[in-house]
Amino acid sequence: FFQKTLTAVKTWFTLFGWSKGQNPISIPYSLRRDVCIVQLTVAQEKNFKRNLDKDKGFYEMLLCLNGRPIPGIAASQSLPPDPVERMFQLHWQHSELLSFLKSQGAYLSHVMPEFLLAPEDYKIWTEVNTGLRVGSMRSSGKLSGKRIFVLEDSTFETMSKRAWTDVLLQIYKVFVLPRVSSRIVPDPSSLESLQNMPGIKSEPLCSNIYSRYERTILIWLNKHYEKNRKLVWKDSQRGGIPPMRWIVNFDQDLLDGLVLAAQIAAYCPYLIPTHFIRMYTDPRTHEQLLHNSLILVKALHAVNLDIDIKV
């Protein structure tokens, strides 16, 4: 599940995260690299292999999605040549990044700034904070009184990958999802068939799981599914009209493909006779769920909305 989530995040940010076209990213490798844009001397530049593109840095991506820079952090940062001072500046940048995202509504209390560092910087950070680099620690005056996690290399890479994935997910939540306007979603109670179904409130504090923008999408899913299920599957070849359901999450309730098919049918009704009537409307086996998923993917391919979707 985590690998599929990582792949989806990587695909979205590669395609849509940048102002000047697509930019392939890898999590966490290219992200850790791109926050370390260093001002190099002419002599150093001769031996430096990677071509730095100031328009492809991590903070440029944030500026594109957010519309304004993080206070105190420029898109291209100059880092000191001393490894310890460099590590401290990167740790400070990551702390400021997490604080800024939290102030915008991101849930990142489990992500520590040191998990966003590159492995070599994390090693220096653990040495400084555990007293193995006493001289550097004293000269910097940055002793830490908090609990220190000293991780093995492989464990750190796993933690870093998870931390960067969560950071990107929360960036998407606080900067992209708010573009969903509740004005385009009619009140679901206006549908007679939804009168007896519990409503989903969009007020900011009515859920500690989903943001109001995510709940707006849930309202939209409920509206189109209930409005279209009888139209899409009135001539169903495999099970008849599916029953009414209350859609309250983005995993289990979308698993059988019917809800997503109803959304697509609302905008592309010509896919109903060619694709959707062949879906199982009460799938009970893994084979039937796979059958529905394949039909849904073929429908997305037919309208060029596949975006590298794989079953």
Coordinates of C-alpha atoms in Angstrom, one line a residue:
F1 CA 0.0 0.0 0.0
F2 CA 2.8 2.4 0.9
Q3 CA 4.6 1.7 -2.4
K4 CA 1.5 2.4 -4.4
T5 CA 1.0 5.6 -2.5
L6 CA 4.6 6.6 -3.1
T7 CA 4.2 5.9 -6.8
A8 CA 1.0 8.0 -7.1
V9 CA 2.6 10.9 -5.2
K10 CA 5.7 10.7 -7.4
T11 CA 3.6 10.7 -10.6
W12 CA 1.5 13.6 -9.6
F13 CA 4.3 15.9 -8.6
T14 CA 6.4 14.9 -11.6
L15 CA 3.5 15.9 -13.9
F16 CA 1.9 18.9 -12.1
G17 CA 4.2 20.2 -9.5
W18 CA 6.3 22.5 -11.6
S19 CA 5.6 25.8 -13.4
K20 CA 7.7 25.0 -16.5
G21 CA 6.5 21.6 -17.5
Q22 CA 7.2 18.1 -16.2
N23 CA 10.1 17.3 -13.9
P24 CA 10.8 13.7 -13.0
I25 CA 11.4 13.3 -9.2
S26 CA 12.5 10.4 -7.1
I27 CA 11.5 10.1 -3.4
P28 CA 13.6 10.9 -1.4
Y29 CA 16.7 11.2 -3.5
S30 CA 16.0 14.1 -5.9
L31 CA 14.2 16.0 -3.1
R32 CA 17.1 15.8 -0.7
R33 CA 19.4 16.8 -3.5
D34 CA 17.4 19.7 -4.7
V35 CA 17.2 21.4 -1.3
C36 CA 21.0 21.4 -1.2
I37 CA 21.7 23.8 -4.0
V38 CA 25.1 25.2 -3.0
Q39 CA 26.9 28.3 -4.3
L40 CA 30.1 26.9 -5.8
T41 CA 33.4 28.5 -6.6
V42 CA 34.7 28.4 -10.2
A43 CA 37.2 25.7 -9.2
Q44 CA 34.5 23.6 -7.7
E45 CA 32.2 24.0 -10.6
K46 CA 34.7 22.3 -12.9
N47 CA 34.5 19.1 -10.8
F48 CA 30.8 19.3 -10.2
K49 CA 28.9 16.8 -12.4
R50 CA 25.3 17.7 -11.9
N51 CA 23.8 20.7 -13.8
L52 CA 21.8 22.6 -11.3
D53 CA 18.5 24.1 -12.6
K54 CA 17.3 26.9 -10.4
D55 CA 13.8 26.4 -11.8
K56 CA 13.6 22.8 -10.7
G57 CA 14.5 23.1 -7.0
F58 CA 12.2 21.9 -4.3
Y59 CA 11.4 25.4 -3.0
E60 CA 10.6 26.5 -6.6
M61 CA 8.0 23.7 -6.6
L62 CA 6.6 25.0 -3.4
L63 CA 6.5 28.5 -4.8
C64 CA 4.6 27.2 -7.8
L65 CA 2.0 25.4 -5.7
N66 CA 1.7 27.9 -2.9
G67 CA 2.1 31.2 -4.8
R68 CA 4.4 32.7 -2.2
P69 CA 7.8 31.6 -0.7
I70 CA 8.3 30.2 2.7
P71 CA 9.1 33.2 5.0
G72 CA 12.9 33.4 5.5
I73 CA 13.8 30.8 2.9
A74 CA 14.8 31.7 -0.6
A75 CA 14.2 29.4 -3.6
S76 CA 18.0 28.9 -4.0
Q77 CA 19.9 28.7 -0.8
S78 CA 23.7 29.2 -0.3
L79 CA 25.1 26.6 2.0
P80 CA 28.3 27.0 4.0
P81 CA 31.2 24.8 2.9
D82 CA 31.8 23.4 6.5
P83 CA 29.9 20.1 6.7
V84 CA 28.7 20.8 10.3
E85 CA 27.5 24.3 9.6
R86 CA 25.9 23.0 6.3
M87 CA 24.0 20.3 8.2
F88 CA 22.8 22.9 10.8
Q89 CA 21.5 25.2 8.1
L90 CA 19.7 22.4 6.3
H91 CA 18.2 21.2 9.6
W92 CA 17.0 24.7 10.3
Q93 CA 15.5 24.9 6.7
H94 CA 13.7 21.7 7.2
S95 CA 12.4 22.8 10.6
E96 CA 11.1 26.1 9.0
L97 CA 9.5 24.1 6.2
L98 CA 7.7 21.8 8.6
S99 CA 6.6 24.7 10.8
F100 CA 5.2 26.6 7.8
L101 CA 3.3 23.6 6.5
K102 CA 1.8 22.9 10.0
S103 CA 0.7 26.6 10.2
Q104 CA -1.2 26.0 6.9
G105 CA -3.0 22.9 8.3
A106 CA -0.6 20.1 7.5
Y107 CA -0.4 17.1 9.9
L108 CA 3.3 16.5 10.3
S109 CA 3.9 16.2 14.0
H110 CA 5.5 12.7 13.4
V111 CA 8.1 14.0 10.9
M112 CA 11.4 15.3 12.4
P113 CA 13.6 17.7 10.4
E114 CA 16.6 15.3 10.6
F115 CA 14.7 12.6 8.7
L116 CA 14.6 15.0 5.7
L117 CA 18.4 15.2 5.6
A118 CA 20.7 13.3 3.2
P119 CA 22.4 10.3 4.8
E120 CA 25.7 12.0 5.1
D121 CA 24.2 15.0 6.8
Y122 CA 22.1 12.8 9.1
K123 CA 25.3 11.0 10.2
I124 CA 26.9 14.3 11.1
W125 CA 23.7 15.3 12.9
T126 CA 23.8 12.2 15.1
E127 CA 27.5 12.6 15.8
V128 CA 27.0 16.2 16.9
N129 CA 24.0 15.5 19.0
T130 CA 25.5 12.4 20.7
G131 CA 28.8 14.1 21.5
L132 CA 30.9 12.3 18.9
R133 CA 31.9 15.6 17.4
V134 CA 32.5 17.5 20.5
G135 CA 34.7 20.3 19.0
S136 CA 32.2 21.1 16.2
M137 CA 29.3 20.9 18.7
R138 CA 30.8 23.4 21.1
S139 CA 31.9 25.8 18.4
S140 CA 28.4 25.8 16.9
G141 CA 26.7 26.2 20.3
K142 CA 23.7 24.1 19.1
L143 CA 23.4 21.3 21.7
S144 CA 20.0 19.6 21.5
G145 CA 18.1 18.6 24.6
K146 CA 15.5 16.5 22.8
R147 CA 15.6 12.7 22.3
I148 CA 18.0 11.6 19.7
F149 CA 17.1 8.7 17.3
V150 CA 20.3 7.1 15.9
L151 CA 19.2 4.9 13.0
E152 CA 21.1 2.3 10.9
D153 CA 21.6 3.3 7.3
S154 CA 18.9 1.1 5.8
T155 CA 16.4 2.1 8.6
F156 CA 17.2 5.8 8.0
E157 CA 16.5 5.5 4.2
T158 CA 13.1 3.9 4.9
M159 CA 12.3 6.6 7.4
S160 CA 13.5 9.3 5.1
K161 CA 11.4 8.0 2.2
R162 CA 8.3 7.9 4.4
A163 CA 8.9 11.4 5.8
W164 CA 9.3 12.9 2.3
T165 CA 6.3 11.1 1.0
D166 CA 4.2 12.4 4.0
V167 CA 5.5 16.0 3.4
L168 CA 4.4 15.8 -0.3
L169 CA 1.0 14.4 0.6
Q170 CA 0.5 17.3 3.1
I171 CA 1.7 19.8 0.6
Y172 CA -0.9 18.5 -1.8
K173 CA -3.5 18.7 0.9
V174 CA -2.9 22.3 2.0
F175 CA -2.0 23.9 -1.4
V176 CA -3.8 21.9 -4.0
L177 CA -7.0 20.5 -2.4
P178 CA -8.1 24.0 -1.3
R179 CA -8.6 24.8 -5.0
V180 CA -11.7 22.6 -4.8
S181 CA -14.6 25.1 -4.6
S182 CA -17.7 24.1 -2.5
R183 CA -19.7 26.5 -4.7
I184 CA -19.7 24.1 -7.6
V185 CA -21.1 21.2 -5.4
P186 CA -24.9 21.6 -4.8
D187 CA -26.3 20.7 -1.4
P188 CA -26.8 16.9 -1.5
S189 CA -30.0 17.3 0.3
S190 CA -31.4 18.8 -2.9
L191 CA -31.5 15.3 -4.2
E192 CA -34.7 13.5 -3.1
S193 CA -33.0 10.1 -2.9
L194 CA -30.4 11.5 -0.5
Q195 CA -33.0 12.8 2.0
N196 CA -32.8 9.7 4.2
M197 CA -29.0 9.5 4.0
P198 CA -26.8 11.0 6.7
G199 CA -25.1 14.2 5.3
I200 CA -21.4 15.0 5.2
K201 CA -20.7 18.4 6.8
S202 CA -18.1 20.6 5.3
E203 CA -17.4 22.7 8.4
P204 CA -13.6 22.9 9.2
L205 CA -13.9 21.3 12.7
C206 CA -16.4 18.5 12.1
S207 CA -13.7 15.8 11.2
N208 CA -10.3 15.1 12.6
I209 CA -9.5 12.9 9.6
Y210 CA -10.5 14.7 6.4
S211 CA -10.1 18.4 5.7
R212 CA -13.2 20.4 4.5
Y213 CA -11.9 20.2 0.9
E214 CA -11.7 16.4 1.1
R215 CA -15.2 16.3 2.5
T216 CA -16.3 18.5 -0.4
I217 CA -15.0 15.8 -2.7
L218 CA -16.9 13.1 -0.7
I219 CA -20.1 15.2 -1.1
W220 CA -19.4 15.3 -4.8
L221 CA -18.9 11.5 -4.9
N222 CA -22.1 10.9 -3.0
K223 CA -24.1 13.2 -5.3
H224 CA -23.0 11.7 -8.6
Y225 CA -23.1 8.1 -7.4
E226 CA -26.7 8.4 -6.2
K227 CA -27.8 10.5 -9.2
N228 CA -26.2 8.2 -11.8
R229 CA -26.3 4.6 -10.4
K230 CA -29.8 3.9 -11.8
L231 CA -28.9 5.6 -15.2
V232 CA -25.6 3.9 -15.7
W233 CA -26.6 0.4 -14.8
K234 CA -30.3 0.3 -15.8
D235 CA -29.2 -2.1 -18.6
S236 CA -26.5 -3.8 -16.6
Q237 CA -25.3 -7.1 -17.9
R238 CA -23.9 -8.3 -14.5
G239 CA -26.2 -7.8 -11.5
G240 CA -28.7 -5.0 -12.1
I241 CA -28.7 -1.6 -10.4
P242 CA -26.3 -1.4 -7.5
P243 CA -27.7 -0.4 -4.1
M244 CA -27.6 3.0 -2.4
R245 CA -24.4 3.6 -0.4
W246 CA -23.0 6.3 1.9
I247 CA -19.5 7.2 0.7
V248 CA -17.4 8.3 3.6
N249 CA -13.8 7.4 2.7
F250 CA -11.4 7.2 -0.2
D251 CA -10.3 3.6 0.0
Q252 CA -12.9 1.0 0.9
D253 CA -15.8 2.8 -0.6
L254 CA -14.1 3.2 -3.9
L255 CA -12.6 -0.3 -4.1
D256 CA -15.1 -1.8 -6.5
G257 CA -14.9 0.9 -9.1
L258 CA -18.6 1.7 -9.2
V259 CA -18.4 5.1 -7.5
L260 CA -15.6 6.2 -9.8
A261 CA -17.5 4.9 -12.8
A262 CA -20.5 6.9 -11.8
Q263 CA -18.4 10.1 -11.6
I264 CA -16.9 9.5 -15.1
A265 CA -20.3 8.7 -16.5
A266 CA -21.7 12.1 -15.3
Y267 CA -19.2 13.8 -17.7
C268 CA -18.7 11.1 -20.3
P269 CA -22.1 9.3 -20.7
Y270 CA -21.0 7.8 -24.0
L271 CA -18.8 5.4 -22.0
I272 CA -21.9 3.7 -20.4
P273 CA -22.8 1.4 -23.2
T274 CA -19.3 0.7 -24.3
H275 CA -17.7 0.1 -20.8
F276 CA -19.7 0.5 -17.6
I277 CA -22.7 -1.8 -18.3
R278 CA -20.2 -4.7 -18.3
M279 CA -19.2 -4.0 -14.7
Y280 CA -20.3 -6.3 -11.8
T281 CA -22.7 -4.2 -9.7
D282 CA -22.4 -6.4 -6.6
P283 CA -18.8 -7.8 -6.9
R284 CA -17.9 -10.4 -4.3
T285 CA -14.7 -12.0 -5.5
H286 CA -11.2 -10.6 -6.2
E287 CA -11.7 -11.6 -9.8
Q288 CA -14.8 -9.5 -10.1
L289 CA -13.1 -6.5 -8.4
L290 CA -10.2 -6.9 -10.9
H291 CA -12.7 -7.1 -13.8
N292 CA -14.3 -3.8 -12.7
S293 CA -10.9 -2.2 -12.3
L294 CA -9.8 -3.2 -15.8
I295 CA -13.0 -1.7 -17.3
L296 CA -12.5 1.5 -15.4
V297 CA -8.9 1.8 -16.6
K298 CA -9.9 1.1 -20.2
A299 CA -12.5 3.9 -19.8
L300 CA -9.9 6.3 -18.6
H301 CA -7.6 5.3 -21.5
A302 CA -10.5 6.0 -23.9
V303 CA -10.8 9.6 -22.7
N304 CA -7.0 10.1 -22.3
L305 CA -7.2 10.4 -18.5
D306 CA -5.1 7.4 -17.7
I307 CA -2.0 9.4 -16.4
D308 CA 0.1 6.3 -16.1
I309 CA -2.6 4.3 -14.2
K310 CA -1.8 0.7 -13.7
V311 CA -3.9 -2.1 -12.2

